[in-house]
CSV table of C-alpha atoms in Angstrom, one decimal:
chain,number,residue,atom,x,y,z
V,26,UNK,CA,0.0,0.0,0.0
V,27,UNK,CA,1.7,3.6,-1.2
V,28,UNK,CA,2.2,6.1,1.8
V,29,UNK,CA,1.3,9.7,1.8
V,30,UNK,CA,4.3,12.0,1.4
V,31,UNK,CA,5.4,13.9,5.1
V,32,UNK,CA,6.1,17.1,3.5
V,33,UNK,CA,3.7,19.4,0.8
V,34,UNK,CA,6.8,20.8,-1.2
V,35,UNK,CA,9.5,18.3,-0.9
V,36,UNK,CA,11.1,18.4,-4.5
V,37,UNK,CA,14.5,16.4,-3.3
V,38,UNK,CA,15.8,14.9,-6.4
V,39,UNK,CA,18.2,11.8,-6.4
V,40,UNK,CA,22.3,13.0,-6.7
V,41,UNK,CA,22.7,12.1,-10.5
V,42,UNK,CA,26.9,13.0,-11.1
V,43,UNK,CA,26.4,11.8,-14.3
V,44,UNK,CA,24.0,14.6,-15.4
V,45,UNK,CA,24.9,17.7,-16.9
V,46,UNK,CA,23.9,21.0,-15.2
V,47,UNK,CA,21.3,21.5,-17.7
V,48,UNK,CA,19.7,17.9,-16.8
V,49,UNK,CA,20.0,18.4,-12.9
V,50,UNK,CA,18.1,22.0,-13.6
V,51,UNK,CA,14.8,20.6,-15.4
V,52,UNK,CA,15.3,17.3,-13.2
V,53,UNK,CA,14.9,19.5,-10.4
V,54,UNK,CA,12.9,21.8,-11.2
V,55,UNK,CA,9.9,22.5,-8.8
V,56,UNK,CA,6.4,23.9,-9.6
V,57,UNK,CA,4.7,23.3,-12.8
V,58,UNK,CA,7.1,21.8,-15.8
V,59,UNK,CA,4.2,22.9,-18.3
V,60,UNK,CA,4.5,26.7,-16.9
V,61,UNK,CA,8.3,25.9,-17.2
V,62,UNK,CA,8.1,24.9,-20.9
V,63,UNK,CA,5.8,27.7,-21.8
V,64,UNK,CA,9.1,30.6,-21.0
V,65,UNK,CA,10.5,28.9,-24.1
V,66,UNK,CA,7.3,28.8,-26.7
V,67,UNK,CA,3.6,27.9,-27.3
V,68,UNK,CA,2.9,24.2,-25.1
V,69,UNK,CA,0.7,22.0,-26.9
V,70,UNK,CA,-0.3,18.1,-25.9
V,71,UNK,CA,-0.7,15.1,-27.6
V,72,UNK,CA,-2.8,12.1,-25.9
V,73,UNK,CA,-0.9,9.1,-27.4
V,74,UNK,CA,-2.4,6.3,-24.9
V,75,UNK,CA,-5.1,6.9,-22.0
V,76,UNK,CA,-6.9,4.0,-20.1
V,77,UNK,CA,-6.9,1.0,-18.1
V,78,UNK,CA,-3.3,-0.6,-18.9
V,79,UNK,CA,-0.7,-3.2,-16.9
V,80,UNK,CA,1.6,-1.2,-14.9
V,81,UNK,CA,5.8,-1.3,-15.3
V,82,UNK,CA,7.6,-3.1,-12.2
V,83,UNK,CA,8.5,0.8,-10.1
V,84,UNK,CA,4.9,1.6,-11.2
V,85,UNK,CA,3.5,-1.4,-9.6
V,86,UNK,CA,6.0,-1.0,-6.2
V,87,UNK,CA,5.2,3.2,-6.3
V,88,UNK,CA,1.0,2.3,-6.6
V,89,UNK,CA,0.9,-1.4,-4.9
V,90,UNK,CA,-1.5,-2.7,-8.0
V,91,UNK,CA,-1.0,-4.3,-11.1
V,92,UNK,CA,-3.2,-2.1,-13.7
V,93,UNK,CA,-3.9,1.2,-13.5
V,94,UNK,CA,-5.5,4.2,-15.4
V,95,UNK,CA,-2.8,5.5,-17.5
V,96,UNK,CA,-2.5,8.3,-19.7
V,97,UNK,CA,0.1,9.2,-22.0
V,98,UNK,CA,1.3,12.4,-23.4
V,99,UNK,CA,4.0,14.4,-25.5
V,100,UNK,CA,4.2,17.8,-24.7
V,101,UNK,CA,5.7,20.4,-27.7
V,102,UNK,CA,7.4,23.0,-27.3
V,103,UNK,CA,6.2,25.2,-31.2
V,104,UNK,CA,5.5,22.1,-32.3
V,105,UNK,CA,8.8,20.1,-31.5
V,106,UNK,CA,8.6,17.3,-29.2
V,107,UNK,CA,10.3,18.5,-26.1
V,108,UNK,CA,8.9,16.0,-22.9
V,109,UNK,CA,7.2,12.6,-23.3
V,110,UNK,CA,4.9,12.1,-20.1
V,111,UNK,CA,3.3,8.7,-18.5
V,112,UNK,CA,0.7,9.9,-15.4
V,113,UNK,CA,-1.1,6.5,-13.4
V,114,UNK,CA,-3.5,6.5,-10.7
V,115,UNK,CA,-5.1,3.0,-9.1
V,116,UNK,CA,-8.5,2.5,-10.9
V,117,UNK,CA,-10.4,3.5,-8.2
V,118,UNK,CA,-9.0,6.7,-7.9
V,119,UNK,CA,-10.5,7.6,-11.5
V,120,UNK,CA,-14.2,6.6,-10.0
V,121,UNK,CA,-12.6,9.5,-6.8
V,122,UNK,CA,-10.2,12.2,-6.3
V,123,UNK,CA,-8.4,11.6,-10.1
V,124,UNK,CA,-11.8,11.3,-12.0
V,125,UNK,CA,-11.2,14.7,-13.7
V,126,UNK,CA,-8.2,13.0,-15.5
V,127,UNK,CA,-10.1,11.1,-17.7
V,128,UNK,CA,-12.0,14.7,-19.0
V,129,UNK,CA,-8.5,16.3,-19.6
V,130,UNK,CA,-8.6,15.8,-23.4
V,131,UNK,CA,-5.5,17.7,-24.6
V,132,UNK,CA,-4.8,20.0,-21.7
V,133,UNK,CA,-1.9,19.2,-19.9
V,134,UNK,CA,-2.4,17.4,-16.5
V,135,UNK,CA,-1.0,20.6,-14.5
V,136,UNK,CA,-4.5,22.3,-14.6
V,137,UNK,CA,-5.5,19.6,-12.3
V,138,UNK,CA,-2.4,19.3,-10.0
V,139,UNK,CA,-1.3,22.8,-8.9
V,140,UNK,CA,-5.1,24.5,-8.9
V,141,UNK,CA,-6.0,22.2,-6.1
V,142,UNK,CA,-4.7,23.2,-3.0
V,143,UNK,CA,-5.4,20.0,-1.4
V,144,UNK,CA,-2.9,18.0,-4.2
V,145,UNK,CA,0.2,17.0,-2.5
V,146,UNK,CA,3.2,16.8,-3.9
V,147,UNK,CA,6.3,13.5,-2.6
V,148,UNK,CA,9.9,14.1,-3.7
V,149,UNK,CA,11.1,14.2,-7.0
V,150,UNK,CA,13.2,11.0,-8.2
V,151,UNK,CA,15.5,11.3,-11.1
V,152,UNK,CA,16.5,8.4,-12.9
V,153,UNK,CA,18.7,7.3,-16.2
V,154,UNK,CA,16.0,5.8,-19.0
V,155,UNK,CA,18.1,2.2,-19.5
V,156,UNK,CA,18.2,0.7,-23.1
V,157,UNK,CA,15.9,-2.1,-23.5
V,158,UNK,CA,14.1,-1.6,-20.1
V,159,UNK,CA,10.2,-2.0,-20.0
V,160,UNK,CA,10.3,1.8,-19.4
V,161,UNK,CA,12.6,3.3,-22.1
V,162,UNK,CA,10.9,0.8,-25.1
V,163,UNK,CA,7.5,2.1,-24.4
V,164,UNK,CA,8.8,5.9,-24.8
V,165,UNK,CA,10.9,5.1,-27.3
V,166,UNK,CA,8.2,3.2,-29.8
V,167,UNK,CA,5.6,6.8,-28.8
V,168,UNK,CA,8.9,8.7,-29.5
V,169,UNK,CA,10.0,7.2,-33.1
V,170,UNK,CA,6.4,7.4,-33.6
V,171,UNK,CA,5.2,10.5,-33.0
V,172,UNK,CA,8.1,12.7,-32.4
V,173,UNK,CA,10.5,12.2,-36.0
V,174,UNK,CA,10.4,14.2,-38.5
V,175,UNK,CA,9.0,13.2,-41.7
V,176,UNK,CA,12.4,12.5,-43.3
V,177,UNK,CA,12.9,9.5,-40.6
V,178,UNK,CA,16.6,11.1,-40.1
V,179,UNK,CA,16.1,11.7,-36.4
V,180,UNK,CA,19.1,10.9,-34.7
V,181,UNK,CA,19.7,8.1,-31.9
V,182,UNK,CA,20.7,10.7,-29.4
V,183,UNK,CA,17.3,12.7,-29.7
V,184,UNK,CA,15.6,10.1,-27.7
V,185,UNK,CA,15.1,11.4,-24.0
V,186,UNK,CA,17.6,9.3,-21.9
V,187,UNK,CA,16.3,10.5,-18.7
V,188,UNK,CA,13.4,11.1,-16.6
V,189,UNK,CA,12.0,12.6,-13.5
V,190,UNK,CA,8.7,11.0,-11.4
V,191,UNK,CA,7.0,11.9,-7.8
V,192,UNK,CA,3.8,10.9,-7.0
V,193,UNK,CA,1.0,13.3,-6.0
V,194,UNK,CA,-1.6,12.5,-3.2
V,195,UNK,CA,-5.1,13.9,-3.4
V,196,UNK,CA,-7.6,12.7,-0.5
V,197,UNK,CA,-5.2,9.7,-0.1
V,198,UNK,CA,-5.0,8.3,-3.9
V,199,UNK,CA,-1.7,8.5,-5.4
V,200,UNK,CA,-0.7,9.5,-9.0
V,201,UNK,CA,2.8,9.5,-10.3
V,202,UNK,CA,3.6,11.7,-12.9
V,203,UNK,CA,6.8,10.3,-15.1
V,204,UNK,CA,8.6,13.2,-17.2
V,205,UNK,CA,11.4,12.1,-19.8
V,206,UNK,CA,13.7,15.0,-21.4
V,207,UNK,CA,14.4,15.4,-24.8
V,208,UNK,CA,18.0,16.2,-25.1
V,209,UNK,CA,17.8,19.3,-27.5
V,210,UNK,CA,15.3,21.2,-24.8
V,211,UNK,CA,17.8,20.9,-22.1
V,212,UNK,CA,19.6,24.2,-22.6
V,213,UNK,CA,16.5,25.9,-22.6
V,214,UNK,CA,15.8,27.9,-19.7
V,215,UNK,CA,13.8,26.2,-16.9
V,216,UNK,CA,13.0,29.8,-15.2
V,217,UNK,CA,12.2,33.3,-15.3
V,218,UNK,CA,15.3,35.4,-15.8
């Protein structure tokens, strides 16, 4: 059974030396990453997959089920694929506090987590996307997919290669929110200057 998170605002992120300084900024960055993306250009979402789905092994540990409403996303940044997101929530939470995920169409799942005062928010895990992993084939088939350019020259390295997740509570149901980076985006400003 998942556990509430102690703390409202904790946004610790895992120690990554690996990571550039670029990474550990968006990896770490608290708040909303939509509002983030939107300093850089116009913020547009795609629904690839959303619905009742079997859960990856930290999914399963993070929610303590097996299936799960899931729901999909790539988020654009003018039009180029910038962030491919994977939100689940127990199936009972859709019929409770998550039910207003299933209604988001192609807004991005922020309008729901930081207008609601009651949503709280656990730490911030960062994590390396592993070739071949359950995880980094289902991105990369959405990503091939959806995210190359019509001249199929997009490059091996333009595949995100890491990710952020935390879950958030809302009247006791967890949802975990999964973020993976496109490399070009990096550089881009994370704040307000």
């Amino acid at each position: 059974m998942p556990r509430s998170p102690a703390t409202t605002t904790a946004t610790a992120v895992a120690t990554i030396t690996t990571a550039s300084a670029d990474l550990r900024r968006w990896l770490g960055a608290p708040g909303s990453l939509t509002a983030r993306l939107r300093l850089n250009g116009a913020v547009t979402v795609d629904v690839l997959a959303q619905g009742r789905m079997a859960l990856l092994p930290q999914e399963r540990q993070a929610l303590g089920c097996q299936a799960a409403h899931v729901r999909e996303v790539l988020l654009r940044i003018d039009g180029r694929a910038a962030v491919w997101a994977r939100s689940v929530t127990p199936l009972s939470a859709v019929k409770g506090p998550w039910a207003a995920i299933e209604g988001l169409g192609t807004r991005p799942l922020a309008e729901l987590l930081f207008s609601h005062r009651r949503v709280l928010r656990g730490p911030l895990q960062a994590s390396h996307l592993r070739p071949g992993s359950p995880l980094q084939r289902r991105m990369a088939r959405a990503w091939w997919v959806q995210a190359q350019p019509l001249t199929n020259t997009l490059p091996p390295d333009a595949l995100p290669r890491w990710a952020r997740h935390s879950l958030f509570w809302h009247r006791g149901q967890p949802l975990q929110v999964l973020e993976a980076f496109a490399p070009w985006m990096l550089p881009l400003p994370s704040e307000r200057r």
